[in-house]
CSV table of C-alpha atoms and ligand atoms in Angstrom, one decimal:
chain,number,residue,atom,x,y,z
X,253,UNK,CA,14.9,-5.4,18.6
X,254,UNK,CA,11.4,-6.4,18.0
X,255,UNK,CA,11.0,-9.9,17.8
X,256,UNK,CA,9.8,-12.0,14.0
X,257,UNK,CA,7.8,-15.1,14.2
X,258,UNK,CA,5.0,-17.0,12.5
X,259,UNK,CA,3.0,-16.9,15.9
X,260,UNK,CA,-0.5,-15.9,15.5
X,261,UNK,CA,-1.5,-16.1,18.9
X,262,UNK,CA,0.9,-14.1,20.3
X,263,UNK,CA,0.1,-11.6,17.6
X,264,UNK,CA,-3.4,-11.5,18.9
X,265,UNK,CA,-2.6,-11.3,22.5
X,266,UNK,CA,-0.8,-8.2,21.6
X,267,UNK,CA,-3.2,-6.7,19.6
X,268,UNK,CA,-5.9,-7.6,22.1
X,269,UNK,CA,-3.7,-6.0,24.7
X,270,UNK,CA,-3.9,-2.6,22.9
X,271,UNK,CA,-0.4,-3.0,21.2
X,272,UNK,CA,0.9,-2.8,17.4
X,273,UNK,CA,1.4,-5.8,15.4
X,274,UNK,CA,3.2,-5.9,11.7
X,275,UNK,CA,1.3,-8.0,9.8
X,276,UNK,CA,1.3,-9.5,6.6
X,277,UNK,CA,-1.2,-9.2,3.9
X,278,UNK,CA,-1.2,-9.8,0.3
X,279,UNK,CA,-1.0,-5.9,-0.9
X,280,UNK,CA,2.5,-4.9,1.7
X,281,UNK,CA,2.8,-5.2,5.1
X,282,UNK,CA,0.7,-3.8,7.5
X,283,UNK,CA,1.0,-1.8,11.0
X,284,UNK,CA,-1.7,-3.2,12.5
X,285,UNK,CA,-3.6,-2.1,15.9
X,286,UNK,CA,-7.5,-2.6,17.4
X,287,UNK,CA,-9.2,0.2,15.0
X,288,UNK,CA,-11.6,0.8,18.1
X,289,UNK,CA,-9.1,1.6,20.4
X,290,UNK,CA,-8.0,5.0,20.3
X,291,UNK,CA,-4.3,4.8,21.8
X,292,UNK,CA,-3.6,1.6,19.9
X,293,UNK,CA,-4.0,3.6,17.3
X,294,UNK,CA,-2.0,6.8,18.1
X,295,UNK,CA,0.7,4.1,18.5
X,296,UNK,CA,1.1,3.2,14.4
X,297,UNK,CA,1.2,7.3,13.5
X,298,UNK,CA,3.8,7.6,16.1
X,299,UNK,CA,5.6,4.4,14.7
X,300,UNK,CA,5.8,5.6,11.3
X,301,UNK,CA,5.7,9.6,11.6
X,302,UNK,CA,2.2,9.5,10.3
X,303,UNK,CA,1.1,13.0,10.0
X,304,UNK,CA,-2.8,12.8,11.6
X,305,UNK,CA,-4.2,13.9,8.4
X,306,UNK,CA,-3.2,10.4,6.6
X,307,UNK,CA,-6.4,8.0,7.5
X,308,UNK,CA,-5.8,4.4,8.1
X,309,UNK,CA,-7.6,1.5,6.3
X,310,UNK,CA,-9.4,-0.7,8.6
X,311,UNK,CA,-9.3,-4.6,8.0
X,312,UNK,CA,-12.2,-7.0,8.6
X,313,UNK,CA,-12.6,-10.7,8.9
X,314,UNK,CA,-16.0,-10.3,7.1
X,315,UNK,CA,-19.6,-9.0,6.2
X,316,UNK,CA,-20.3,-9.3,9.5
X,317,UNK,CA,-17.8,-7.1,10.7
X,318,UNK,CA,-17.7,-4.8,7.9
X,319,UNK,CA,-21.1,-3.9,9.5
X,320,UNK,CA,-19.5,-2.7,12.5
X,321,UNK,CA,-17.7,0.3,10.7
X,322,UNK,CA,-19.4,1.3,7.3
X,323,UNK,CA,-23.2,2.3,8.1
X,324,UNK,CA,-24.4,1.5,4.2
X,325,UNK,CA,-22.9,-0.2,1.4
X,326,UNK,CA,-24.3,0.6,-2.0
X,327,UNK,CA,-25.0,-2.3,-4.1
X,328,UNK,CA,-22.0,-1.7,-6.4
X,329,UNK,CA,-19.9,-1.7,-3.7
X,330,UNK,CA,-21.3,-5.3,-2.6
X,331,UNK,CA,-20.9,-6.0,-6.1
X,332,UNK,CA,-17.2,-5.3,-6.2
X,333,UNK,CA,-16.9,-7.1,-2.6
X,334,UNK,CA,-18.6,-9.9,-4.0
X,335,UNK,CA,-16.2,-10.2,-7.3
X,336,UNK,CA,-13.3,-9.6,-5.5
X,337,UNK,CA,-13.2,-9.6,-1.7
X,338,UNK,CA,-10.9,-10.8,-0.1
X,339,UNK,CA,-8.2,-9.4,-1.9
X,340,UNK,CA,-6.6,-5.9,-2.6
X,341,UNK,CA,-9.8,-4.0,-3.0
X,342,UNK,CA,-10.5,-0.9,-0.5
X,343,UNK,CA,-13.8,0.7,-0.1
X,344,UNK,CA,-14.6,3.9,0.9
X,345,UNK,CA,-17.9,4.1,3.1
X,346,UNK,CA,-19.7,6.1,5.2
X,347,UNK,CA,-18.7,5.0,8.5
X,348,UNK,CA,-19.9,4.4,11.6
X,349,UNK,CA,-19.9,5.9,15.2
X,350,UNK,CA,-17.9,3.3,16.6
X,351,UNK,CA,-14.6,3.9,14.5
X,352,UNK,CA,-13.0,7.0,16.4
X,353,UNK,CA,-12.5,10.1,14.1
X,354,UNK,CA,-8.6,9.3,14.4
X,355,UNK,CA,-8.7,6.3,12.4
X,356,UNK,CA,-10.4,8.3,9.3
X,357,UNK,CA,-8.4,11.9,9.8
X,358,UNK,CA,-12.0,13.2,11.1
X,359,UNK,CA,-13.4,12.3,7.4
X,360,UNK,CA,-17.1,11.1,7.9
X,361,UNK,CA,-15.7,7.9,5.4
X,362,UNK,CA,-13.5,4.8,6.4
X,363,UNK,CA,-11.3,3.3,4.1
X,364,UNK,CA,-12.2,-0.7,4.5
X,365,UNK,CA,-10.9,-3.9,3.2
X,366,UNK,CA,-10.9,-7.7,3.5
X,367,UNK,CA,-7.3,-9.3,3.0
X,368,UNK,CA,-6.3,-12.2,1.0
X,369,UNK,CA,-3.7,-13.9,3.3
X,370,UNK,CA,-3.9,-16.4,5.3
X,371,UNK,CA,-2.2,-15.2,8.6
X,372,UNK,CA,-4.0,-12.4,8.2
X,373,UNK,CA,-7.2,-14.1,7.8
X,374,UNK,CA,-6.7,-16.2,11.3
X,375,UNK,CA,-5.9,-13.6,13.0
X,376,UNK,CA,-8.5,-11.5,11.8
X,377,UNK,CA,-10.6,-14.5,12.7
X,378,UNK,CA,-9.0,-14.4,16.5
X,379,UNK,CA,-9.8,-11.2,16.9
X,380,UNK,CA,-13.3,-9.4,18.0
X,381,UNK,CA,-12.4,-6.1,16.4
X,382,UNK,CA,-11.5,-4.5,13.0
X,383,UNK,CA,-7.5,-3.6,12.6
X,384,UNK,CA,-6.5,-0.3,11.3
X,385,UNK,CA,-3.4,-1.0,9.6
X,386,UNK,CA,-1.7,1.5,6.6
X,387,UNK,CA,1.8,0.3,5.2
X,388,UNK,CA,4.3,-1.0,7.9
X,389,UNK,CA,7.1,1.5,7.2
X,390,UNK,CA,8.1,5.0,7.8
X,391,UNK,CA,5.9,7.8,6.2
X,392,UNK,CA,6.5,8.7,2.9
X,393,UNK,CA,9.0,5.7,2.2
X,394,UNK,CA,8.6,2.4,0.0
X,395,UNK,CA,6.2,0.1,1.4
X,396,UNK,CA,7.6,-3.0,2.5
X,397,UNK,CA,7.1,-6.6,1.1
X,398,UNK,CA,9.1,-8.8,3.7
X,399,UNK,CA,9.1,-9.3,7.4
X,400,UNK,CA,12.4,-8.2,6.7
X,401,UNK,CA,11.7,-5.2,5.1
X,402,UNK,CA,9.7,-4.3,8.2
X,403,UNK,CA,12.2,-5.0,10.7
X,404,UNK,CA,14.7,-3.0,8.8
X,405,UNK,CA,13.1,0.0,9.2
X,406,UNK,CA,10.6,-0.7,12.5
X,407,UNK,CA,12.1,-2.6,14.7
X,408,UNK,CA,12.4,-1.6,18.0
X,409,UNK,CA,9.1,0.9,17.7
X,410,UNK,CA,6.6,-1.8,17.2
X,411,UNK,CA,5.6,-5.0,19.6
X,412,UNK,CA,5.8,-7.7,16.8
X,413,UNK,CA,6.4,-9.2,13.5
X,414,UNK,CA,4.0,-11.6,12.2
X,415,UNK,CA,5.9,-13.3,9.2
X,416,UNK,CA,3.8,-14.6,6.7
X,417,UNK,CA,6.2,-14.7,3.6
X,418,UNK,CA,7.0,-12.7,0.6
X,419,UNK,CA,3.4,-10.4,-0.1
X,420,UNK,CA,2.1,-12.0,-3.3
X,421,UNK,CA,0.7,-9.0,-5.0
X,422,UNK,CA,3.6,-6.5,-3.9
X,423,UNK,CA,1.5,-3.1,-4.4
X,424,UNK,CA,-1.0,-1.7,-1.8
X,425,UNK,CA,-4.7,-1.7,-2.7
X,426,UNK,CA,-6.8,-0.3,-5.0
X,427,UNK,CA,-8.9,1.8,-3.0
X,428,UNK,CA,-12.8,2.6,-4.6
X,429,UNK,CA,-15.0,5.7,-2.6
X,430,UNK,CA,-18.3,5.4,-2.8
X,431,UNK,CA,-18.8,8.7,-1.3
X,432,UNK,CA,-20.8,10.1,-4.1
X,433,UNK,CA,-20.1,7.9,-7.7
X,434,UNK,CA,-17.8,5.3,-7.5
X,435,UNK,CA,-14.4,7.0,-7.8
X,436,UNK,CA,-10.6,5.1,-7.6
X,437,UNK,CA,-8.6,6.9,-5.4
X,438,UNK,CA,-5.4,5.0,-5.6
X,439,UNK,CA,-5.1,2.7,-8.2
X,440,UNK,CA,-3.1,-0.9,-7.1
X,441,UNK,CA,-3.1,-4.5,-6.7
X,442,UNK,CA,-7.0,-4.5,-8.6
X,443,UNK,CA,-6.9,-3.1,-12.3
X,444,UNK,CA,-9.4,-0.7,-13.0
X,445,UNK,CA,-9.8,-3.2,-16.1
X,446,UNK,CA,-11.7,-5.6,-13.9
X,447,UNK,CA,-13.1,-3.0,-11.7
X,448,UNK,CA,-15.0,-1.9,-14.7
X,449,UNK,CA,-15.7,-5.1,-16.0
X,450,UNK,CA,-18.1,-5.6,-13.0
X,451,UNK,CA,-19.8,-2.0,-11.9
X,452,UNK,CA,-19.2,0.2,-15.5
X,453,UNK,CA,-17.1,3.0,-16.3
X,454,UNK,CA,-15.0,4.7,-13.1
X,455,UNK,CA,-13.4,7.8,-12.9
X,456,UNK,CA,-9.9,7.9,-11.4
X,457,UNK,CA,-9.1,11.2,-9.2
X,458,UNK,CA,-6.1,13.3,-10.6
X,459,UNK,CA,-3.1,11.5,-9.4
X,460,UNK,CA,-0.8,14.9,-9.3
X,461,UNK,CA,-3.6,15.5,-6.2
X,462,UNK,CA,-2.1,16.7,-3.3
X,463,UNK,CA,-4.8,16.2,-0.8
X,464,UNK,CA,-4.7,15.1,1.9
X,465,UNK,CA,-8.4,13.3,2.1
X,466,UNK,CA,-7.0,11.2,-0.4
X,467,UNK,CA,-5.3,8.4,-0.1
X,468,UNK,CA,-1.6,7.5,-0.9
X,469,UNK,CA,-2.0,10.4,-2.8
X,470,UNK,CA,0.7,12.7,-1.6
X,471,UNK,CA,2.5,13.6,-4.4
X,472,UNK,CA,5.9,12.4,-3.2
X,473,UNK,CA,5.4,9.1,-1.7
X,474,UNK,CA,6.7,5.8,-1.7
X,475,UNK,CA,10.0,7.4,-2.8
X,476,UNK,CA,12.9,6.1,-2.1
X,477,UNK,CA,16.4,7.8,0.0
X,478,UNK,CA,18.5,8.2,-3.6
X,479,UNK,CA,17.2,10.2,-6.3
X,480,UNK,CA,15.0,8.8,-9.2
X,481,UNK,CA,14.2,10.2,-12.4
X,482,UNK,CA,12.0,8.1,-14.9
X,483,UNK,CA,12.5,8.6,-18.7
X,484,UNK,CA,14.0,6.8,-21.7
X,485,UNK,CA,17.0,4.9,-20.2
X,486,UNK,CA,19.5,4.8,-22.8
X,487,UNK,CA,19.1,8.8,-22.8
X,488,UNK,CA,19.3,8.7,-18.9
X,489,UNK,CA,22.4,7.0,-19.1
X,490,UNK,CA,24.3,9.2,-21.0
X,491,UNK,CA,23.0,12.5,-19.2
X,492,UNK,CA,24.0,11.1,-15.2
X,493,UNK,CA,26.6,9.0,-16.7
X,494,UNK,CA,28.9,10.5,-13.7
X,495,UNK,CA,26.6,10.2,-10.9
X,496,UNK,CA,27.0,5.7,-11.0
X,497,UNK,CA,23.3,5.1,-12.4
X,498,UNK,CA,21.2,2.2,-11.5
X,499,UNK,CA,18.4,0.7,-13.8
X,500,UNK,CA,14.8,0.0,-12.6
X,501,UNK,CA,14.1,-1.5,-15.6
X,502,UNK,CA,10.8,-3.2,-17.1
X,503,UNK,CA,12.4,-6.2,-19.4
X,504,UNK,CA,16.0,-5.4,-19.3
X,505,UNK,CA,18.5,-3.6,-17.0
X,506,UNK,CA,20.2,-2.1,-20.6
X,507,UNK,CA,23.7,-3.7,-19.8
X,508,UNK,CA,24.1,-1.6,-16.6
X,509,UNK,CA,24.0,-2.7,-13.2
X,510,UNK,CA,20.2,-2.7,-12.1
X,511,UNK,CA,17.1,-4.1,-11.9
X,512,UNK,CA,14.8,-6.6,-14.5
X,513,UNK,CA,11.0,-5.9,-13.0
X,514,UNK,CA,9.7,-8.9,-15.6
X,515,UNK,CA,11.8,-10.0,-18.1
X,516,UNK,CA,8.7,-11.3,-19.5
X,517,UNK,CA,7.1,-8.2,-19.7
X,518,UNK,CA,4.5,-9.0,-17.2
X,519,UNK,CA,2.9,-6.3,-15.4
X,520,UNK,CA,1.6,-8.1,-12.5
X,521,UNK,CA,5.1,-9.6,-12.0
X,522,UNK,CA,6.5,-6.3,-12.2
X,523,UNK,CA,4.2,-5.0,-9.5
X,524,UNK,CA,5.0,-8.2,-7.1
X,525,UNK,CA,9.3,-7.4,-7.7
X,526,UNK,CA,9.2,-3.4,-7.8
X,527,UNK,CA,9.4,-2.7,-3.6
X,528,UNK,CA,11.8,-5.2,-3.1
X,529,UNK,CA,13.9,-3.6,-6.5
X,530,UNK,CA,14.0,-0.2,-4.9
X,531,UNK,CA,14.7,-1.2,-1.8
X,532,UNK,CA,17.5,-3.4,-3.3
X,533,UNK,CA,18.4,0.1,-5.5
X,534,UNK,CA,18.2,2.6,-2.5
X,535,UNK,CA,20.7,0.6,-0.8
X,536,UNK,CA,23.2,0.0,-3.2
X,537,UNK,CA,26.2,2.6,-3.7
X,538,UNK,CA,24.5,4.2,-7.0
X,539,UNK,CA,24.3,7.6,-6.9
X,540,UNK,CA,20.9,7.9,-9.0
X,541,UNK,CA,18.0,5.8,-10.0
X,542,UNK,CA,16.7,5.5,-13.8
X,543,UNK,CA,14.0,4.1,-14.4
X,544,UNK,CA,11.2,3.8,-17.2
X,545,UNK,CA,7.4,3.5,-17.4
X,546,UNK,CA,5.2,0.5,-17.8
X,547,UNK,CA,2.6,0.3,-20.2
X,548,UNK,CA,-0.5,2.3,-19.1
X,549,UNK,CA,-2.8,-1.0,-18.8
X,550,UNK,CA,-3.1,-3.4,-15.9
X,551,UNK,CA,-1.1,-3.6,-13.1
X,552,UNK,CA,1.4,-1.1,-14.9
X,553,UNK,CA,-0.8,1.2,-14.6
X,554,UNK,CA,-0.5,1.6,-11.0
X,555,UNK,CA,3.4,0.5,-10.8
X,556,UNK,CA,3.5,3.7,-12.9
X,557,UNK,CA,2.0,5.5,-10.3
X,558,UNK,CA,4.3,4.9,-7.8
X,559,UNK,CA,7.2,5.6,-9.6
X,560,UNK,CA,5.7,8.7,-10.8
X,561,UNK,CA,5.4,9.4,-6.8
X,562,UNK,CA,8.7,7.8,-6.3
X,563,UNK,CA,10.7,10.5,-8.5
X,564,UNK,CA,8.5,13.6,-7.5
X,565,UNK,CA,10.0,17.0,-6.1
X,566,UNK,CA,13.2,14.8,-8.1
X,567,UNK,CA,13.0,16.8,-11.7
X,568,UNK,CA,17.1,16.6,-11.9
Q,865,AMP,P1,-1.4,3.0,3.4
Q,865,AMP,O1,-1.9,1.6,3.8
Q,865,AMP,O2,-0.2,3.4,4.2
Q,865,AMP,O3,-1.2,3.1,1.9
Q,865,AMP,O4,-2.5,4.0,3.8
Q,865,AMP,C1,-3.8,3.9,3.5
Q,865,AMP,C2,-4.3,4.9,2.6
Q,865,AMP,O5,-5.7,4.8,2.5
Q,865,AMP,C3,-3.9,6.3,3.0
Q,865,AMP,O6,-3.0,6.9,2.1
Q,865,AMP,C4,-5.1,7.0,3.2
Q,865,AMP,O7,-5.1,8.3,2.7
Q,865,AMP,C5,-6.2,6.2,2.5
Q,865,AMP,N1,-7.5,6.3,3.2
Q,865,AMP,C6,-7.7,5.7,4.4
Q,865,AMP,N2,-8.9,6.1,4.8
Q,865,AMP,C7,-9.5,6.9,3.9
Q,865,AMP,C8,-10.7,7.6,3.8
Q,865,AMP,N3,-11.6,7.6,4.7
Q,865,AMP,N4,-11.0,8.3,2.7
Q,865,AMP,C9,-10.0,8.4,1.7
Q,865,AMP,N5,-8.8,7.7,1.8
Q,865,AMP,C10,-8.6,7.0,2.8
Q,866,MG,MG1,1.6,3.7,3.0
């Protein structure tokens, strides 16, 4: 079984020795490996059953290593950087020759980011390369939120857990291409709210988007084992009445067994508890999932998103 600790050394050693390292971030988990070296990172798509057309983001320390993978940066995207780097912000770039073609699915872009944690920050900080690191669990699953979540599903296939606590934010990144105007890809941890409160309106690619070029995008993703269906609950209840339902409620579980995302109604709570509640869900003995939408604004706006991915190819 692969081995959890808080040791950031070790972690680097590994990684510096071409292996794969789960690592903590503020967004989920990552599967982290050297982004310049090729068969490091062959390892993560083999550890999660990546298919090769799914491009990794790639993690630096800073500016200065940002340099060493995106060729130019256009102002608004130093803009955005500037307003809220580090934290759960992804840009796309045009990249450079050094990151191999792997690491971008043989896109000319790299998906880049500077996390807000501060294991990740050290080891960053150890390190004299970039990491490439998507979501440290199986392809197409929940992302997770815990060392433990990790282990549960990893261990054994990677070299190390670095255990850096509960992720604060709970929902990957919001990723931002600046391949022609500024476009969100995936929307997460970063509102478009505040995105557009620094750099103007953005557009927001179709999220029913299948492609592959774009990320997290997939149209079932981040689903869980048991069926979900999202809808109004009380009517959800009464139609799978037979099948033991389980809420994935917003401020109230309606009397059933289930889950409360924020019983304040807070969708940046919501977003931090909603892995962890599925997880929690996919494992119980309920048959089905229910659950409802957030308000489109904020955060729940992109906790929407992935339960709308969540209960695709699901229309029970
Ligand atoms: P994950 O961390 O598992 O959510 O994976 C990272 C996501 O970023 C993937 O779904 C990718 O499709 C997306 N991504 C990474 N690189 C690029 C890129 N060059 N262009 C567009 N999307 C990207
Ligand atoms: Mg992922």
């Amino acid at each position: 079984m692969t081995e959890i600790g808080s040791d950031v050394q070790r972690a680097a050693r590994i990684l510096k020795s071409g292996g794969i390292v789960a690592v903590p971030t503020e967004t989920v988990y990552g599967l982290a490996a050297n982004a310049f070296d090729e068969k490091a990172v062959t390892k993560i798509f083999k550890a999660k059953n990546r298919p090769a057309f799914d491009p990794l983001i790639v993690h630096v320390a800073d500016d200065a290593s940002l340099a060493s993978v995106a060729a130019e940066i256009p102002e608004a995207a130093h803009k955005l950087r500037r307003h809220f780097g580090p934290g759960p912000l992804t840009l796309v770039l045009p990249k450079t020759a050094q990151v191999p073609d792997l690491v971008t699915s043989g896109l000319p872009h790299v998906a880049v980011r500077t996390p807000n944690h501060p294991a990740a920050a050290e080891l960053l900080g150890m390190l004299t390369f970039p990491l490439a690191a998507p979501s440290a669990n199986p392809f197409g699953y929940v992302s997770p939120v815990t060392a433990a979540h990790v282990a549960a599903q990893l261990g054994g296939s990677i070299d190390y857990i670095l255990d850096g606590g509960r992720c604060t934010v709970g929902i990957e990144s919001t990723i931002v291409a600046f391949t022609d105007r500024p476009k969100i890809l995936r929307l997460g941890g970063l509102s478009q709210e505040a995105i557009e409160a620094v750099i103007g309106p953005v557009e927001v690619a179709a999220e029913s988007s299948a492609n592959p070029a774009a990320p997290g995008m997939l149209t079932a993703h981040y689903a869980t084992k048991k069926p979900l269906v999202i809808g109004h609950i009380p009517t959800l209840l009464k139609a799978h009445n037979e099948r033991s339902p389980a809420v994935l409620g917003f401020t109230s579980n309606y009397g059933t067994a289930g889950e409360i995302l924020s019983k304040s109604g807070d969708p940046d709570e919501a977003a931090r508890n909603l892995f962890a509640a599925m997880r929690r869900l996919d494992e119980s003995n309920a048959g089905i999932i229910l659950a409802e939408f957030l308000p489109e604004s904020g955060l729940g706006r992109a906790v929407n998103d992935r339960l709308r991915r969540a209960g695709a190819d699901r229309k029970l």
